[in-house]
């Protein structure tokens, strides 16, 4: 079986599970507590919590259900990175497949329509669609849209001058989450650099640069950039272990002159290298 299909192991044919929803829930099984309105509110609150915590998830929404199935169009669930399913999109036969596909999408960041149907004699994938056989004997067809939701790119900008402000503004326009910290003569850093930070951009014009660069390098941040001339940058990095990993002057050479143009060149380099 090809890896992209992520199919669960078939269930033994000698033991009919009854309707698609039948069967006792196993580990990480989807739950269906309370009323539909209550489940919707709980799911929305959980989504808000996951977003604020920068946790990835897959939103699974039933868009079509052909009997016999326990799920109905509009039922929703979340697939978390540990395989937990919160919400309801059907019984154990459906959730096994939704879990496998959801975990695959968390690795790729893609979204797809999942069709679980007895009409699929063999697993099949085409653009925007994965069709798999119904692993339970009862039959029924479900079409479930799986949307991978990954946290936005996280960037930390250190500095408070025009270029630093432009880096914040351009990053926000790109849809990134941008943390802004200011330098001080003592080189303090406002809070630790988060583990999933994609880029640290130092644009403090000589104020508190080295501690930020050292922390970013120690945490393995993929892109560390210093806004400085090549000559001054070399002098700074000579005092920073691992300084050869720092991009200086940060950004692509596009002839940038204004703070906004410098910011565009930096993000262009980040995008080109990711």
CSV table of C-alpha atoms in Angstrom, one decimal:
chain,number,residue,atom,x,y,z
A,1,UNK,CA,0.0,0.0,0.0
A,2,UNK,CA,1.5,3.3,-1.0
A,3,UNK,CA,2.4,5.7,1.9
A,4,UNK,CA,0.4,8.6,0.6
A,5,UNK,CA,-2.9,6.8,1.1
A,6,UNK,CA,-2.2,6.3,4.8
A,7,UNK,CA,-4.8,3.5,5.0
A,8,UNK,CA,-5.5,1.8,8.3
A,9,UNK,CA,-5.2,-2.0,8.5
A,10,UNK,CA,-8.4,-3.7,7.2
A,11,UNK,CA,-10.7,-5.1,9.8
A,12,UNK,CA,-11.2,-8.8,10.0
A,13,UNK,CA,-14.0,-9.9,7.6
A,14,UNK,CA,-15.2,-12.7,9.9
A,15,UNK,CA,-16.7,-10.2,12.4
A,16,UNK,CA,-19.3,-7.7,11.2
A,17,UNK,CA,-19.1,-4.5,13.1
A,18,UNK,CA,-22.7,-3.6,12.4
A,19,UNK,CA,-23.5,0.0,11.2
A,20,UNK,CA,-20.5,2.1,10.4
A,21,UNK,CA,-20.7,3.8,13.7
A,22,UNK,CA,-20.8,0.6,15.7
A,23,UNK,CA,-18.0,-0.7,17.8
A,24,UNK,CA,-16.5,0.5,21.0
A,25,UNK,CA,-14.2,3.5,20.7
A,26,UNK,CA,-10.5,2.7,20.9
A,27,UNK,CA,-7.6,5.0,21.8
A,28,UNK,CA,-7.9,8.4,20.3
A,29,UNK,CA,-11.4,7.7,19.1
A,30,UNK,CA,-13.7,10.6,18.2
A,31,UNK,CA,-16.3,11.5,20.7
A,32,UNK,CA,-19.8,12.9,20.2
A,33,UNK,CA,-21.0,14.5,23.4
A,34,UNK,CA,-23.8,16.9,23.9
A,35,UNK,CA,-26.0,18.6,21.4
A,36,UNK,CA,-24.9,19.7,17.9
A,37,UNK,CA,-24.8,23.3,18.9
A,38,UNK,CA,-22.8,22.4,22.0
A,39,UNK,CA,-20.3,20.4,20.0
A,40,UNK,CA,-19.9,23.3,17.6
A,41,UNK,CA,-19.2,25.7,20.4
A,42,UNK,CA,-16.7,23.3,22.0
A,43,UNK,CA,-15.0,22.8,18.6
A,44,UNK,CA,-14.7,26.5,18.0
A,45,UNK,CA,-13.3,27.1,21.4
A,46,UNK,CA,-10.8,24.3,20.9
A,47,UNK,CA,-9.7,25.7,17.5
A,48,UNK,CA,-9.1,29.1,19.2
A,49,UNK,CA,-7.0,27.4,21.8
A,50,UNK,CA,-4.9,25.5,19.2
A,51,UNK,CA,-4.4,28.7,17.2
A,52,UNK,CA,-3.2,30.7,20.2
A,53,UNK,CA,-0.9,27.8,21.2
A,54,UNK,CA,0.5,27.6,17.6
A,55,UNK,CA,-0.5,23.9,17.4
A,56,UNK,CA,-1.1,22.4,14.0
A,57,UNK,CA,-4.4,20.5,13.3
A,58,UNK,CA,-6.6,19.2,10.6
A,59,UNK,CA,-10.2,20.3,10.4
A,60,UNK,CA,-12.3,17.4,9.1
A,61,UNK,CA,-15.8,18.4,7.8
A,62,UNK,CA,-18.4,15.9,6.5
A,63,UNK,CA,-19.7,17.4,3.2
A,64,UNK,CA,-21.7,14.4,2.0
A,65,UNK,CA,-23.0,11.2,3.7
A,66,UNK,CA,-24.8,8.4,1.9
A,67,UNK,CA,-26.5,5.8,4.2
A,68,UNK,CA,-25.7,3.7,6.1
A,69,UNK,CA,-23.4,6.1,8.0
A,70,UNK,CA,-23.7,7.5,11.4
A,71,UNK,CA,-22.2,10.9,10.4
A,72,UNK,CA,-24.2,13.6,8.7
A,73,UNK,CA,-23.2,16.5,6.4
A,74,UNK,CA,-21.8,19.3,8.6
A,75,UNK,CA,-20.3,17.0,11.3
A,76,UNK,CA,-16.8,18.1,12.1
A,77,UNK,CA,-13.7,17.0,14.0
A,78,UNK,CA,-10.1,17.9,14.6
A,79,UNK,CA,-7.2,15.7,14.0
A,80,UNK,CA,-4.2,16.6,16.3
A,81,UNK,CA,-0.6,15.8,15.7
A,82,UNK,CA,-0.6,12.9,18.2
A,83,UNK,CA,-3.5,11.2,16.4
A,84,UNK,CA,-6.2,12.3,18.7
A,85,UNK,CA,-9.6,13.1,17.1
A,86,UNK,CA,-11.8,15.6,18.8
A,87,UNK,CA,-15.3,15.9,17.5
A,88,UNK,CA,-17.3,13.5,15.3
A,89,UNK,CA,-17.2,12.5,11.7
A,90,UNK,CA,-18.4,8.9,12.0
A,91,UNK,CA,-17.7,5.7,13.8
A,92,UNK,CA,-14.4,3.9,14.2
A,93,UNK,CA,-14.2,2.7,10.6
A,94,UNK,CA,-14.3,6.3,9.4
A,95,UNK,CA,-12.1,7.8,12.1
A,96,UNK,CA,-9.3,5.3,11.5
A,97,UNK,CA,-9.1,6.5,7.9
A,98,UNK,CA,-9.6,10.2,8.8
A,99,UNK,CA,-6.8,9.9,11.4
A,100,UNK,CA,-4.3,8.3,9.0
A,101,UNK,CA,-5.1,10.9,6.3
A,102,UNK,CA,-5.0,13.8,8.7
A,103,UNK,CA,-1.6,12.8,10.0
A,104,UNK,CA,-0.3,12.6,6.4
A,105,UNK,CA,-1.7,16.1,5.7
A,106,UNK,CA,0.0,17.5,8.8
A,107,UNK,CA,3.3,16.5,7.3
A,108,UNK,CA,2.6,18.1,3.9
A,109,UNK,CA,0.4,21.1,4.9
A,110,UNK,CA,-2.1,20.2,2.1
A,111,UNK,CA,-5.8,19.8,2.1
A,112,UNK,CA,-7.9,17.2,0.3
A,113,UNK,CA,-11.3,15.7,-0.1
A,114,UNK,CA,-11.5,12.2,1.4
A,115,UNK,CA,-14.0,9.8,-0.1
A,116,UNK,CA,-14.6,6.6,1.9
A,117,UNK,CA,-16.8,4.3,-0.2
A,118,UNK,CA,-17.4,0.6,-0.9
A,119,UNK,CA,-17.2,1.5,-4.6
A,120,UNK,CA,-13.5,2.1,-4.3
A,121,UNK,CA,-12.0,-1.3,-5.1
A,122,UNK,CA,-8.5,0.0,-4.7
A,123,UNK,CA,-7.2,3.2,-3.1
A,124,UNK,CA,-7.0,6.1,-5.6
A,125,UNK,CA,-5.6,9.6,-5.5
A,126,UNK,CA,-5.9,12.5,-7.9
A,127,UNK,CA,-5.5,16.2,-7.5
A,128,UNK,CA,-7.6,17.3,-4.5
A,129,UNK,CA,-9.1,13.8,-3.9
A,130,UNK,CA,-8.2,10.6,-2.1
A,131,UNK,CA,-10.7,7.7,-2.5
A,132,UNK,CA,-10.4,4.6,-0.3
A,133,UNK,CA,-12.5,1.6,0.2
A,134,UNK,CA,-15.0,1.4,3.1
A,135,UNK,CA,-13.1,-0.8,5.7
A,136,UNK,CA,-16.4,-1.8,7.5
A,137,UNK,CA,-18.8,-4.3,6.1
A,138,UNK,CA,-21.9,-2.2,6.4
A,139,UNK,CA,-21.1,0.0,3.4
A,140,UNK,CA,-22.1,3.6,3.2
A,141,UNK,CA,-20.2,6.5,1.6
A,142,UNK,CA,-18.7,9.5,3.3
A,143,UNK,CA,-17.0,12.5,1.7
A,144,UNK,CA,-15.0,14.5,4.2
A,145,UNK,CA,-13.0,17.6,3.5
A,146,UNK,CA,-9.7,17.6,5.4
A,147,UNK,CA,-8.0,21.0,5.8
A,148,UNK,CA,-4.6,21.2,7.3
A,149,UNK,CA,-4.1,24.3,9.5
A,150,UNK,CA,-0.5,25.0,10.3
A,151,UNK,CA,0.6,27.9,12.5
A,152,UNK,CA,1.8,31.0,10.5
A,153,UNK,CA,5.5,31.5,10.0
A,154,UNK,CA,6.9,33.0,13.2
A,155,UNK,CA,9.5,35.8,12.9
A,156,UNK,CA,11.3,37.7,15.6
A,157,UNK,CA,12.5,41.2,14.8
A,158,UNK,CA,15.0,42.8,17.1
A,159,UNK,CA,15.3,46.6,16.9
A,160,UNK,CA,13.1,49.7,16.9
A,161,UNK,CA,14.4,51.8,14.0
A,162,UNK,CA,12.9,52.3,10.5
A,163,UNK,CA,14.2,49.1,9.1
A,164,UNK,CA,12.9,47.1,12.1
A,165,UNK,CA,9.5,48.7,11.8
A,166,UNK,CA,9.5,47.9,8.1
A,167,UNK,CA,10.4,44.3,8.8
A,168,UNK,CA,7.4,44.0,11.2
A,169,UNK,CA,5.0,45.6,8.7
A,170,UNK,CA,6.1,43.6,5.7
A,171,UNK,CA,6.1,40.3,7.7
A,172,UNK,CA,2.5,41.0,8.8
A,173,UNK,CA,1.5,41.8,5.2
A,174,UNK,CA,2.8,38.3,4.3
A,175,UNK,CA,0.6,36.7,6.9
A,176,UNK,CA,3.4,35.9,9.3
A,177,UNK,CA,3.3,36.2,13.0
A,178,UNK,CA,6.0,38.8,13.9
A,179,UNK,CA,7.3,39.4,17.4
A,180,UNK,CA,9.0,42.7,17.9
A,181,UNK,CA,11.6,43.3,20.5
A,182,UNK,CA,13.7,46.3,21.2
A,183,UNK,CA,17.4,46.5,21.9
A,184,UNK,CA,19.0,47.9,25.0
A,185,UNK,CA,22.5,48.8,26.0
A,186,UNK,CA,22.6,45.7,28.2
A,187,UNK,CA,21.6,43.4,25.4
A,188,UNK,CA,18.5,42.1,27.1
A,189,UNK,CA,16.0,39.9,25.1
A,190,UNK,CA,12.3,40.2,25.8
A,191,UNK,CA,11.4,36.5,26.4
A,192,UNK,CA,13.1,33.4,25.0
A,193,UNK,CA,12.9,32.7,21.2
A,194,UNK,CA,10.2,30.2,20.6
A,195,UNK,CA,11.2,26.7,19.4
A,196,UNK,CA,9.3,27.0,16.1
A,197,UNK,CA,10.6,30.4,15.1
A,198,UNK,CA,11.5,30.5,11.4
A,199,UNK,CA,13.6,33.6,11.4
A,200,UNK,CA,15.3,36.1,13.7
A,201,UNK,CA,16.1,39.4,12.1
A,202,UNK,CA,18.4,41.8,14.0
A,203,UNK,CA,18.0,45.4,13.0
A,204,UNK,CA,19.0,47.3,16.1
A,205,UNK,CA,22.0,49.1,14.6
A,206,UNK,CA,24.6,47.9,17.1
A,207,UNK,CA,22.4,47.7,20.2
A,208,UNK,CA,22.2,44.3,21.9
A,209,UNK,CA,22.9,42.4,18.7
A,210,UNK,CA,25.3,39.7,20.0
A,211,UNK,CA,23.1,38.1,22.7
A,212,UNK,CA,20.2,37.8,20.2
A,213,UNK,CA,22.4,36.3,17.6
A,214,UNK,CA,23.9,33.8,20.0
A,215,UNK,CA,20.5,32.7,21.3
A,216,UNK,CA,19.1,32.4,17.8
A,217,UNK,CA,22.0,30.2,16.7
A,218,UNK,CA,21.9,28.1,19.9
A,219,UNK,CA,18.2,27.4,19.2
A,220,UNK,CA,18.8,26.4,15.7
A,221,UNK,CA,16.6,29.0,14.1
A,222,UNK,CA,16.6,28.3,10.3
A,223,UNK,CA,17.3,31.9,9.2
A,224,UNK,CA,19.2,34.4,11.2
A,225,UNK,CA,19.8,37.7,9.6
A,226,UNK,CA,21.8,40.8,10.6
A,227,UNK,CA,21.1,44.2,9.1
A,228,UNK,CA,24.5,45.7,8.8
A,229,UNK,CA,27.2,46.4,6.2
A,230,UNK,CA,29.5,43.5,5.3
A,231,UNK,CA,32.4,45.1,7.1
A,232,UNK,CA,30.5,45.9,10.4
A,233,UNK,CA,28.7,42.5,10.2
A,234,UNK,CA,32.1,40.6,10.0
A,235,UNK,CA,33.3,42.4,13.1
A,236,UNK,CA,30.2,41.6,15.0
A,237,UNK,CA,30.1,37.9,14.0
A,238,UNK,CA,33.8,37.5,14.8
A,239,UNK,CA,32.7,37.6,18.4
A,240,UNK,CA,29.7,35.2,17.9
A,241,UNK,CA,30.3,31.4,17.9
A,242,UNK,CA,28.7,29.9,14.8
A,243,UNK,CA,28.5,33.4,13.2
A,244,UNK,CA,29.1,31.9,9.7
A,245,UNK,CA,25.5,30.9,9.7
A,246,UNK,CA,24.2,34.4,10.0
A,247,UNK,CA,23.1,36.1,6.8
A,248,UNK,CA,24.9,39.5,6.6
A,249,UNK,CA,24.0,41.8,4.9
A,250,UNK,CA,20.7,40.1,5.3
A,251,UNK,CA,18.5,40.0,2.2
A,252,UNK,CA,18.9,39.5,-1.5
A,253,UNK,CA,20.9,42.0,-3.5
A,254,UNK,CA,18.1,43.8,-5.3
A,255,UNK,CA,19.5,47.3,-4.9
A,256,UNK,CA,17.3,48.1,-1.9
A,257,UNK,CA,17.6,51.6,-0.6
A,258,UNK,CA,14.5,52.4,1.6
A,259,UNK,CA,13.6,50.6,4.8
A,260,UNK,CA,10.7,49.0,3.0
A,261,UNK,CA,12.8,47.8,0.1
A,262,UNK,CA,15.3,46.3,2.6
A,263,UNK,CA,12.5,44.5,4.3
A,264,UNK,CA,11.3,43.1,1.0
A,265,UNK,CA,14.8,41.9,0.2
A,266,UNK,CA,15.1,40.1,3.5
A,267,UNK,CA,11.8,38.3,3.3
A,268,UNK,CA,12.6,37.4,-0.3
A,269,UNK,CA,15.7,35.6,0.9
A,270,UNK,CA,13.8,33.8,3.6
A,271,UNK,CA,11.3,32.6,1.1
A,272,UNK,CA,14.0,31.6,-1.4
A,273,UNK,CA,15.9,29.5,1.2
A,274,UNK,CA,13.0,27.7,3.0
